[in-house]
Amino acid sequence: MSLALSYFDLQSLVGIHAGFGSNPDNDTAPWDAEKLYAVDAAINDGYRMFLFPTPVIQGQSHSWSFLRPVFSMSTVSGIEVYQLPEDFGHSAGDITIVSTSTAYDPIAIVGDGYMRGNRTGNPTASGVPTTASTRCLTGGGGPQRWEIEFYPSPDAVYALEFPYTVGNPQKLSKTNPYPYGGAMHADTLKAACLAAWERSFDDEQGVQMADFQRRLAASMAVDARSRGDFLGRYRDESGPTSRTGTGRARHGGTFTVTVGGVEYD
């Protein structure tokens, strides 16, 4: 059995802290709708504080490694626009064309304006996609969604892998009981939920918030150490790809990078 905490574990822990007991379905004193709502609100307020912490390092929020999944999809010939996962926040790198027989350049993520320029210049172009852009859709009565457009329009089925950052996670509930972070960060999430109760229903930010901040700092340090040492090759992605012959040296060329006053080629 995993040491990770589920929604039901957090419900019991917050219920005990609030003085309601650990079991909302207790035969002698079941929780009423108000208690259920309050506990659920504290759990999901704490979950948000954990996933999207207040900037703590030079004005920057921590970016959790477990919020960077890879989305797998396949193109359809002649279709250039596709809807992205519901929890999509923003792209986290180039798109890889997966193939065991052909070596393809990655598909570069570009701005929407750059993509519109491509379409204006040659709106009927088709072939292996070289660029893609993401754009948000209107809410439409539900969570805001994103879509991705490829250029040129795919001329075949291509299997793609697309790293992205989660920006719209589902709330924790009976039907979605398992949070991001797993057992490694379970105590930090627990502390966040208790701090959320303290802030919202005890009208203070005291012992529980201080405990959450300590555990959050420790979780950030652990998460930072879990990342790979190699961050990838430095590339200027501001122009077209090298496949067009006009890119800013996606492959080839020379660079000089200065680190700590020392120049490296």
PDB file of C-alpha atoms in Angstrom:
ATOM      1  CA  MET A   1       0.000   0.000   0.000  1.00  0.00           C
ATOM      2  CA  SER A   2       1.342   3.422  -0.966  1.00  0.00           C
ATOM      3  CA  LEU A   3       2.314   6.043   1.610  1.00  0.00           C
ATOM      4  CA  ALA A   4       0.714   8.710  -0.589  1.00  0.00           C
ATOM      5  CA  LEU A   5      -2.322  10.495   0.862  1.00  0.00           C
ATOM      6  CA  SER A   6      -5.667  10.344  -0.925  1.00  0.00           C
ATOM      7  CA  TYR A   7      -8.623  12.695  -0.737  1.00  0.00           C
ATOM      8  CA  PHE A   8     -10.180  10.384   1.866  1.00  0.00           C
ATOM      9  CA  ASP A   9      -7.034  10.515   4.032  1.00  0.00           C
ATOM     10  CA  LEU A  10      -6.963  14.295   3.840  1.00  0.00           C
ATOM     11  CA  GLN A  11     -10.677  14.464   4.615  1.00  0.00           C
ATOM     12  CA  SER A  12     -10.097  12.486   7.820  1.00  0.00           C
ATOM     13  CA  LEU A  13      -7.036  14.522   8.836  1.00  0.00           C
ATOM     14  CA  VAL A  14      -8.747  17.877   8.307  1.00  0.00           C
ATOM     15  CA  GLY A  15     -11.893  16.564  10.014  1.00  0.00           C
ATOM     16  CA  ILE A  16      -9.933  15.581  13.111  1.00  0.00           C
ATOM     17  CA  HIS A  17      -8.189  18.967  13.171  1.00  0.00           C
ATOM     18  CA  ALA A  18     -11.549  20.742  12.868  1.00  0.00           C
ATOM     19  CA  GLY A  19     -13.067  18.692  15.678  1.00  0.00           C
ATOM     20  CA  PHE A  20     -15.533  16.844  13.436  1.00  0.00           C
ATOM     21  CA  GLY A  21     -13.936  13.413  13.824  1.00  0.00           C
ATOM     22  CA  SER A  22     -12.285  11.271  11.178  1.00  0.00           C
ATOM     23  CA  ASN A  23     -15.345   9.694   9.563  1.00  0.00           C
ATOM     24  CA  PRO A  24     -17.869  11.897   7.736  1.00  0.00           C
ATOM     25  CA  ASP A  25     -20.299   8.947   7.636  1.00  0.00           C
ATOM     26  CA  ASN A  26     -20.137   8.232  11.358  1.00  0.00           C
ATOM     27  CA  ASP A  27     -23.412   6.608  12.405  1.00  0.00           C
ATOM     28  CA  THR A  28     -23.673   8.599  15.625  1.00  0.00           C
ATOM     29  CA  ALA A  29     -22.533  12.002  14.354  1.00  0.00           C
ATOM     30  CA  PRO A  30     -22.409  12.189  10.522  1.00  0.00           C
ATOM     31  CA  TRP A  31     -21.110  15.406   9.050  1.00  0.00           C
ATOM     32  CA  ASP A  32     -23.752  17.740   7.709  1.00  0.00           C
ATOM     33  CA  ALA A  33     -23.494  19.538   4.347  1.00  0.00           C
ATOM     34  CA  GLU A  34     -21.797  22.577   5.881  1.00  0.00           C
ATOM     35  CA  LYS A  35     -19.031  20.497   7.459  1.00  0.00           C
ATOM     36  CA  LEU A  36     -18.519  18.523   4.259  1.00  0.00           C
ATOM     37  CA  TYR A  37     -18.235  21.739   2.260  1.00  0.00           C
ATOM     38  CA  ALA A  38     -15.793  23.327   4.720  1.00  0.00           C
ATOM     39  CA  VAL A  39     -13.484  20.312   4.769  1.00  0.00           C
ATOM     40  CA  ASP A  40     -13.594  19.968   0.974  1.00  0.00           C
ATOM     41  CA  ALA A  41     -12.803  23.674   0.588  1.00  0.00           C
ATOM     42  CA  ALA A  42      -9.806  23.422   2.935  1.00  0.00           C
ATOM     43  CA  ILE A  43      -8.466  20.368   1.089  1.00  0.00           C
ATOM     44  CA  ASN A  44      -8.612  22.030  -2.315  1.00  0.00           C
ATOM     45  CA  ASP A  45      -7.399  25.424  -1.061  1.00  0.00           C
ATOM     46  CA  GLY A  46      -4.422  23.614   0.423  1.00  0.00           C
ATOM     47  CA  TYR A  47      -3.934  21.642  -2.791  1.00  0.00           C
ATOM     48  CA  ARG A  48      -3.734  24.903  -4.761  1.00  0.00           C
ATOM     49  CA  MET A  49      -1.259  26.394  -2.270  1.00  0.00           C
ATOM     50  CA  PHE A  50       0.896  23.309  -2.663  1.00  0.00           C
ATOM     51  CA  LEU A  51       0.762  23.080  -6.459  1.00  0.00           C
ATOM     52  CA  PHE A  52       1.121  26.817  -7.116  1.00  0.00           C
ATOM     53  CA  PRO A  53       3.063  28.241  -4.166  1.00  0.00           C
ATOM     54  CA  THR A  54       3.555  31.932  -3.571  1.00  0.00           C
ATOM     55  CA  PRO A  55       6.848  33.104  -5.169  1.00  0.00           C
ATOM     56  CA  VAL A  56       9.609  32.464  -2.665  1.00  0.00           C
ATOM     57  CA  ILE A  57      12.888  32.608  -4.644  1.00  0.00           C
ATOM     58  CA  GLN A  58      13.715  35.962  -6.266  1.00  0.00           C
ATOM     59  CA  GLY A  59      10.044  36.491  -7.067  1.00  0.00           C
ATOM     60  CA  GLN A  60       9.774  33.146  -8.887  1.00  0.00           C
ATOM     61  CA  SER A  61       7.376  30.327  -8.042  1.00  0.00           C
ATOM     62  CA  HIS A  62       8.737  26.799  -7.941  1.00  0.00           C
ATOM     63  CA  SER A  63       7.918  24.668 -10.982  1.00  0.00           C
ATOM     64  CA  TRP A  64       7.248  21.109  -9.842  1.00  0.00           C
ATOM     65  CA  SER A  65       8.785  18.326 -11.917  1.00  0.00           C
ATOM     66  CA  PHE A  66       5.656  16.185 -11.412  1.00  0.00           C
ATOM     67  CA  LEU A  67       3.557  18.841 -13.157  1.00  0.00           C
ATOM     68  CA  ARG A  68       5.422  18.333 -16.442  1.00  0.00           C
ATOM     69  CA  PRO A  69       3.901  15.282 -18.165  1.00  0.00           C
ATOM     70  CA  VAL A  70       4.384  14.285 -21.793  1.00  0.00           C
ATOM     71  CA  PHE A  71       1.287  14.220 -23.999  1.00  0.00           C
ATOM     72  CA  SER A  72       1.222  11.626 -26.792  1.00  0.00           C
ATOM     73  CA  MET A  73      -0.903  12.271 -29.864  1.00  0.00           C
ATOM     74  CA  SER A  74      -1.056  11.504 -33.568  1.00  0.00           C
ATOM     75  CA  THR A  75      -1.787  13.871 -36.411  1.00  0.00           C
ATOM     76  CA  VAL A  76      -4.344  13.274 -39.136  1.00  0.00           C
ATOM     77  CA  SER A  77      -3.493  14.117 -42.731  1.00  0.00           C
ATOM     78  CA  GLY A  78      -4.917  17.494 -43.659  1.00  0.00           C
ATOM     79  CA  ILE A  79      -5.862  18.485 -40.088  1.00  0.00           C
ATOM     80  CA  GLU A  80      -3.712  21.190 -38.501  1.00  0.00           C
ATOM     81  CA  VAL A  81      -5.619  22.110 -35.301  1.00  0.00           C
ATOM     82  CA  TYR A  82      -6.057  19.777 -32.275  1.00  0.00           C
ATOM     83  CA  GLN A  83      -7.409  20.217 -28.761  1.00  0.00           C
ATOM     84  CA  LEU A  84      -4.913  19.823 -25.927  1.00  0.00           C
ATOM     85  CA  PRO A  85      -5.476  17.974 -22.617  1.00  0.00           C
ATOM     86  CA  GLU A  86      -7.897  19.589 -20.177  1.00  0.00           C
ATOM     87  CA  ASP A  87      -5.140  20.204 -17.620  1.00  0.00           C
ATOM     88  CA  PHE A  88      -2.796  21.896 -20.147  1.00  0.00           C
ATOM     89  CA  GLY A  89      -1.142  25.091 -18.893  1.00  0.00           C
ATOM     90  CA  HIS A  90       1.667  25.872 -21.339  1.00  0.00           C
ATOM     91  CA  SER A  91       4.242  24.104 -23.470  1.00  0.00           C
ATOM     92  CA  ALA A  92       7.437  22.880 -21.841  1.00  0.00           C
ATOM     93  CA  GLY A  93       9.618  22.197 -24.864  1.00  0.00           C
ATOM     94  CA  ASP A  94       9.731  21.213 -28.503  1.00  0.00           C
ATOM     95  CA  ILE A  95       7.524  18.461 -29.883  1.00  0.00           C
ATOM     96  CA  THR A  96       9.217  15.199 -30.868  1.00  0.00           C
ATOM     97  CA  ILE A  97       8.119  13.242 -33.926  1.00  0.00           C
ATOM     98  CA  VAL A  98       8.424   9.615 -32.855  1.00  0.00           C
ATOM     99  CA  SER A  99       9.671   7.317 -35.611  1.00  0.00           C
ATOM    100  CA  THR A 100      11.789   4.190 -35.809  1.00  0.00           C
ATOM    101  CA  SER A 101      12.595   4.666 -39.485  1.00  0.00           C
ATOM    102  CA  THR A 102      13.091   8.405 -40.093  1.00  0.00           C
ATOM    103  CA  ALA A 103      15.005  11.061 -38.159  1.00  0.00           C
ATOM    104  CA  TYR A 104      12.916  14.223 -37.930  1.00  0.00           C
ATOM    105  CA  ASP A 105      13.841  17.612 -36.511  1.00  0.00           C
ATOM    106  CA  PRO A 106      11.783  18.578 -33.458  1.00  0.00           C
ATOM    107  CA  ILE A 107       8.709  20.728 -34.083  1.00  0.00           C
ATOM    108  CA  ALA A 108       9.464  24.168 -32.650  1.00  0.00           C
ATOM    109  CA  ILE A 109       6.885  25.981 -30.510  1.00  0.00           C
ATOM    110  CA  VAL A 110       6.424  29.510 -31.881  1.00  0.00           C
ATOM    111  CA  GLY A 111       4.195  32.457 -31.109  1.00  0.00           C
ATOM    112  CA  ASP A 112       0.708  32.738 -32.552  1.00  0.00           C
ATOM    113  CA  GLY A 113       1.749  35.805 -34.564  1.00  0.00           C
ATOM    114  CA  TYR A 114       4.581  33.859 -36.186  1.00  0.00           C
ATOM    115  CA  MET A 115       2.132  31.098 -37.055  1.00  0.00           C
ATOM    116  CA  ARG A 116      -0.324  33.563 -38.619  1.00  0.00           C
ATOM    117  CA  GLY A 117       2.544  34.893 -40.741  1.00  0.00           C
ATOM    118  CA  ASN A 118       3.223  31.379 -41.996  1.00  0.00           C
ATOM    119  CA  ARG A 119      -0.417  30.891 -42.900  1.00  0.00           C
ATOM    120  CA  THR A 120      -0.604  34.226 -44.667  1.00  0.00           C
ATOM    121  CA  GLY A 121       2.499  33.523 -46.729  1.00  0.00           C
ATOM    122  CA  ASN A 122       1.486  30.014 -47.822  1.00  0.00           C
ATOM    123  CA  PRO A 123      -1.915  28.987 -46.437  1.00  0.00           C
ATOM    124  CA  THR A 124      -2.133  25.687 -48.321  1.00  0.00           C
ATOM    125  CA  ALA A 125       1.314  24.324 -47.433  1.00  0.00           C
ATOM    126  CA  SER A 126       1.404  20.681 -46.344  1.00  0.00           C
ATOM    127  CA  GLY A 127       4.174  18.321 -45.323  1.00  0.00           C
ATOM    128  CA  VAL A 128       6.047  17.330 -42.183  1.00  0.00           C
ATOM    129  CA  PRO A 129       5.144  19.936 -39.508  1.00  0.00           C
ATOM    130  CA  THR A 130       8.058  22.196 -38.578  1.00  0.00           C
ATOM    131  CA  THR A 131       6.362  24.670 -36.216  1.00  0.00           C
ATOM    132  CA  ALA A 132       3.393  24.720 -33.848  1.00  0.00           C
ATOM    133  CA  SER A 133       1.666  27.294 -31.674  1.00  0.00           C
ATOM    134  CA  THR A 134      -0.772  27.002 -28.778  1.00  0.00           C
ATOM    135  CA  ARG A 135      -3.712  29.311 -28.116  1.00  0.00           C
ATOM    136  CA  CYS A 136      -6.427  29.480 -25.509  1.00  0.00           C
ATOM    137  CA  LEU A 137     -10.088  28.978 -26.265  1.00  0.00           C
ATOM    138  CA  THR A 138     -13.032  30.766 -24.680  1.00  0.00           C
ATOM    139  CA  GLY A 139     -14.394  29.155 -21.538  1.00  0.00           C
ATOM    140  CA  GLY A 140     -17.704  28.068 -23.046  1.00  0.00           C
ATOM    141  CA  GLY A 141     -19.229  27.436 -19.621  1.00  0.00           C
ATOM    142  CA  GLY A 142     -16.435  25.099 -18.488  1.00  0.00           C
ATOM    143  CA  PRO A 143     -12.713  25.219 -17.662  1.00  0.00           C
ATOM    144  CA  GLN A 144     -10.657  27.151 -20.191  1.00  0.00           C
ATOM    145  CA  ARG A 145      -9.109  24.871 -22.809  1.00  0.00           C
ATOM    146  CA  TRP A 146      -6.180  25.185 -25.202  1.00  0.00           C
ATOM    147  CA  GLU A 147      -5.557  24.002 -28.741  1.00  0.00           C
ATOM    148  CA  ILE A 148      -2.460  23.541 -30.876  1.00  0.00           C
ATOM    149  CA  GLU A 149      -1.958  24.361 -34.551  1.00  0.00           C
ATOM    150  CA  PHE A 150       0.733  22.842 -36.782  1.00  0.00           C
ATOM    151  CA  TYR A 151       2.419  24.274 -39.862  1.00  0.00           C
ATOM    152  CA  PRO A 152       2.629  23.125 -42.533  1.00  0.00           C
ATOM    153  CA  SER A 153      -0.551  21.084 -42.389  1.00  0.00           C
ATOM    154  CA  PRO A 154       0.399  17.434 -41.714  1.00  0.00           C
ATOM    155  CA  ASP A 155       0.499  15.356 -44.887  1.00  0.00           C
ATOM    156  CA  ALA A 156       0.390  12.030 -43.032  1.00  0.00           C
ATOM    157  CA  VAL A 157      -0.057  10.425 -39.636  1.00  0.00           C
ATOM    158  CA  TYR A 158       2.793  11.450 -37.300  1.00  0.00           C
ATOM    159  CA  ALA A 159       3.158  10.158 -33.745  1.00  0.00           C
ATOM    160  CA  LEU A 160       4.075  13.080 -31.490  1.00  0.00           C
ATOM    161  CA  GLU A 161       5.294  13.538 -27.922  1.00  0.00           C
ATOM    162  CA  PHE A 162       4.686  16.955 -26.407  1.00  0.00           C
ATOM    163  CA  PRO A 163       5.977  17.985 -22.937  1.00  0.00           C
ATOM    164  CA  TYR A 164       3.765  20.484 -21.165  1.00  0.00           C
ATOM    165  CA  THR A 165       3.153  22.045 -17.774  1.00  0.00           C
ATOM    166  CA  VAL A 166      -0.082  21.313 -15.934  1.00  0.00           C
ATOM    167  CA  GLY A 167      -1.972  24.562 -15.358  1.00  0.00           C
ATOM    168  CA  ASN A 168      -5.520  23.377 -14.748  1.00  0.00           C
ATOM    169  CA  PRO A 169      -5.446  20.326 -12.451  1.00  0.00           C
ATOM    170  CA  GLN A 170      -8.720  18.746 -11.397  1.00  0.00           C
ATOM    171  CA  LYS A 171      -9.865  19.366  -7.846  1.00  0.00           C
ATOM    172  CA  LEU A 172      -9.529  16.522  -5.377  1.00  0.00           C
ATOM    173  CA  SER A 173     -12.757  14.666  -4.725  1.00  0.00           C
ATOM    174  CA  LYS A 174     -14.211  11.212  -4.167  1.00  0.00           C
ATOM    175  CA  THR A 175     -14.008  10.588  -7.920  1.00  0.00           C
ATOM    176  CA  ASN A 176     -10.522  12.130  -8.279  1.00  0.00           C
ATOM    177  CA  PRO A 177      -8.901  11.120  -4.993  1.00  0.00           C
ATOM    178  CA  TYR A 178      -5.195  11.009  -5.818  1.00  0.00           C
ATOM    179  CA  PRO A 179      -3.175  14.258  -5.825  1.00  0.00           C
ATOM    180  CA  TYR A 180      -0.065  15.137  -7.755  1.00  0.00           C
ATOM    181  CA  GLY A 181       3.163  14.764  -5.800  1.00  0.00           C
ATOM    182  CA  GLY A 182       2.775  11.253  -4.405  1.00  0.00           C
ATOM    183  CA  ALA A 183       4.193   9.950  -1.155  1.00  0.00           C
ATOM    184  CA  MET A 184       7.349  12.055  -1.409  1.00  0.00           C
ATOM    185  CA  HIS A 185       5.364  15.251  -0.797  1.00  0.00           C
ATOM    186  CA  ALA A 186       2.441  13.841   1.202  1.00  0.00           C
ATOM    187  CA  ASP A 187       3.367  15.580   4.460  1.00  0.00           C
ATOM    188  CA  THR A 188       3.673  18.909   2.653  1.00  0.00           C
ATOM    189  CA  LEU A 189       0.201  18.516   1.141  1.00  0.00           C
ATOM    190  CA  LYS A 190      -1.226  17.538   4.535  1.00  0.00           C
ATOM    191  CA  ALA A 191       0.351  20.640   6.097  1.00  0.00           C
ATOM    192  CA  ALA A 192      -1.058  22.796   3.273  1.00  0.00           C
ATOM    193  CA  CYS A 193      -4.600  21.544   3.899  1.00  0.00           C
ATOM    194  CA  LEU A 194      -4.351  22.173   7.647  1.00  0.00           C
ATOM    195  CA  ALA A 195      -2.897  25.635   6.957  1.00  0.00           C
ATOM    196  CA  ALA A 196      -5.797  26.342   4.608  1.00  0.00           C
ATOM    197  CA  TRP A 197      -8.272  25.415   7.343  1.00  0.00           C
ATOM    198  CA  GLU A 198      -6.406  27.574   9.838  1.00  0.00           C
ATOM    199  CA  ARG A 199      -6.447  30.561   7.467  1.00  0.00           C
ATOM    200  CA  SER A 200     -10.061  30.250   6.327  1.00  0.00           C
ATOM    201  CA  PHE A 201     -11.892  28.942   9.383  1.00  0.00           C
ATOM    202  CA  ASP A 202      -9.664  29.791  12.360  1.00  0.00           C
ATOM    203  CA  ASP A 203      -9.030  33.269  10.914  1.00  0.00           C
ATOM    204  CA  GLU A 204      -5.287  33.156  11.483  1.00  0.00           C
ATOM    205  CA  GLN A 205      -2.017  32.160   9.881  1.00  0.00           C
ATOM    206  CA  GLY A 206      -0.127  30.579  12.725  1.00  0.00           C
ATOM    207  CA  VAL A 207       1.419  27.246  13.601  1.00  0.00           C
ATOM    208  CA  GLN A 208      -0.033  25.311  10.658  1.00  0.00           C
ATOM    209  CA  MET A 209       1.018  27.888   8.064  1.00  0.00           C
ATOM    210  CA  ALA A 210       4.529  28.018   9.516  1.00  0.00           C
ATOM    211  CA  ASP A 211       4.721  24.205   9.376  1.00  0.00           C
ATOM    212  CA  PHE A 212       3.534  24.253   5.757  1.00  0.00           C
ATOM    213  CA  GLN A 213       6.166  26.808   4.764  1.00  0.00           C
ATOM    214  CA  ARG A 214       8.926  24.689   6.324  1.00  0.00           C
ATOM    215  CA  ARG A 215       7.749  21.531   4.618  1.00  0.00           C
ATOM    216  CA  LEU A 216       7.238  23.359   1.325  1.00  0.00           C
ATOM    217  CA  ALA A 217      10.860  24.518   1.334  1.00  0.00           C
ATOM    218  CA  ALA A 218      12.002  20.942   1.986  1.00  0.00           C
ATOM    219  CA  SER A 219       9.790  19.568  -0.808  1.00  0.00           C
ATOM    220  CA  MET A 220      11.141  22.154  -3.243  1.00  0.00           C
ATOM    221  CA  ALA A 221      14.701  21.127  -2.401  1.00  0.00           C
ATOM    222  CA  VAL A 222      13.886  17.430  -2.913  1.00  0.00           C
ATOM    223  CA  ASP A 223      12.120  18.169  -6.189  1.00  0.00           C
ATOM    224  CA  ALA A 224      15.052  20.237  -7.459  1.00  0.00           C
ATOM    225  CA  ARG A 225      17.443  17.351  -6.736  1.00  0.00           C
ATOM    226  CA  SER A 226      15.214  14.898  -8.591  1.00  0.00           C
ATOM    227  CA  ARG A 227      15.669  16.686 -11.914  1.00  0.00           C
ATOM    228  CA  GLY A 228      18.233  15.479 -14.441  1.00  0.00           C
ATOM    229  CA  ASP A 229      21.654  17.090 -14.483  1.00  0.00           C
ATOM    230  CA  PHE A 230      21.591  17.601 -18.271  1.00  0.00           C
ATOM    231  CA  LEU A 231      19.199  20.405 -19.201  1.00  0.00           C
ATOM    232  CA  GLY A 232      19.533  20.063 -22.961  1.00  0.00           C
ATOM    233  CA  ARG A 233      21.469  21.896 -25.628  1.00  0.00           C
ATOM    234  CA  TYR A 234      21.163  25.680 -25.709  1.00  0.00           C
ATOM    235  CA  ARG A 235      19.342  26.789 -28.862  1.00  0.00           C
ATOM    236  CA  ASP A 236      17.909  30.041 -30.158  1.00  0.00           C
ATOM    237  CA  GLU A 237      14.277  29.199 -30.929  1.00  0.00           C
ATOM    238  CA  SER A 238      13.248  32.721 -31.966  1.00  0.00           C
ATOM    239  CA  GLY A 239      13.403  32.077 -35.717  1.00  0.00           C
ATOM    240  CA  PRO A 240      12.306  29.376 -38.161  1.00  0.00           C
ATOM    241  CA  THR A 241      13.795  25.914 -38.034  1.00  0.00           C
ATOM    242  CA  SER A 242      16.944  24.873 -39.844  1.00  0.00           C
ATOM    243  CA  ARG A 243      14.839  22.764 -42.212  1.00  0.00           C
ATOM    244  CA  THR A 244      13.861  25.978 -44.009  1.00  0.00           C
ATOM    245  CA  GLY A 245      17.480  26.993 -44.358  1.00  0.00           C
ATOM    246  CA  THR A 246      16.828  30.337 -42.673  1.00  0.00           C
ATOM    247  CA  GLY A 247      16.762  29.365 -39.021  1.00  0.00           C
ATOM    248  CA  ARG A 248      19.127  30.681 -36.384  1.00  0.00           C
ATOM    249  CA  ALA A 249      21.299  27.601 -36.281  1.00  0.00           C
ATOM    250  CA  ARG A 250      19.065  25.063 -34.612  1.00  0.00           C
ATOM    251  CA  HIS A 251      21.777  22.639 -35.633  1.00  0.00           C
ATOM    252  CA  GLY A 252      25.342  23.499 -36.462  1.00  0.00           C
ATOM    253  CA  GLY A 253      27.007  26.880 -36.057  1.00  0.00           C
ATOM    254  CA  THR A 254      29.095  28.011 -33.095  1.00  0.00           C
ATOM    255  CA  PHE A 255      28.131  29.611 -29.794  1.00  0.00           C
ATOM    256  CA  THR A 256      30.060  31.250 -26.994  1.00  0.00           C
ATOM    257  CA  VAL A 257      28.463  31.031 -23.545  1.00  0.00           C
ATOM    258  CA  THR A 258      29.846  32.869 -20.514  1.00  0.00           C
ATOM    259  CA  VAL A 259      29.338  31.262 -17.080  1.00  0.00           C
ATOM    260  CA  GLY A 260      30.924  32.774 -14.000  1.00  0.00           C
ATOM    261  CA  GLY A 261      33.164  34.948 -16.147  1.00  0.00           C
ATOM    262  CA  VAL A 262      34.519  31.985 -18.130  1.00  0.00           C
ATOM    263  CA  GLU A 263      33.759  31.625 -21.844  1.00  0.00           C
ATOM    264  CA  TYR A 264      32.865  28.226 -23.265  1.00  0.00           C
ATOM    265  CA  ASP A 265      32.553  27.339 -26.973  1.00  0.00           C
TER     266      ASP A 265
END
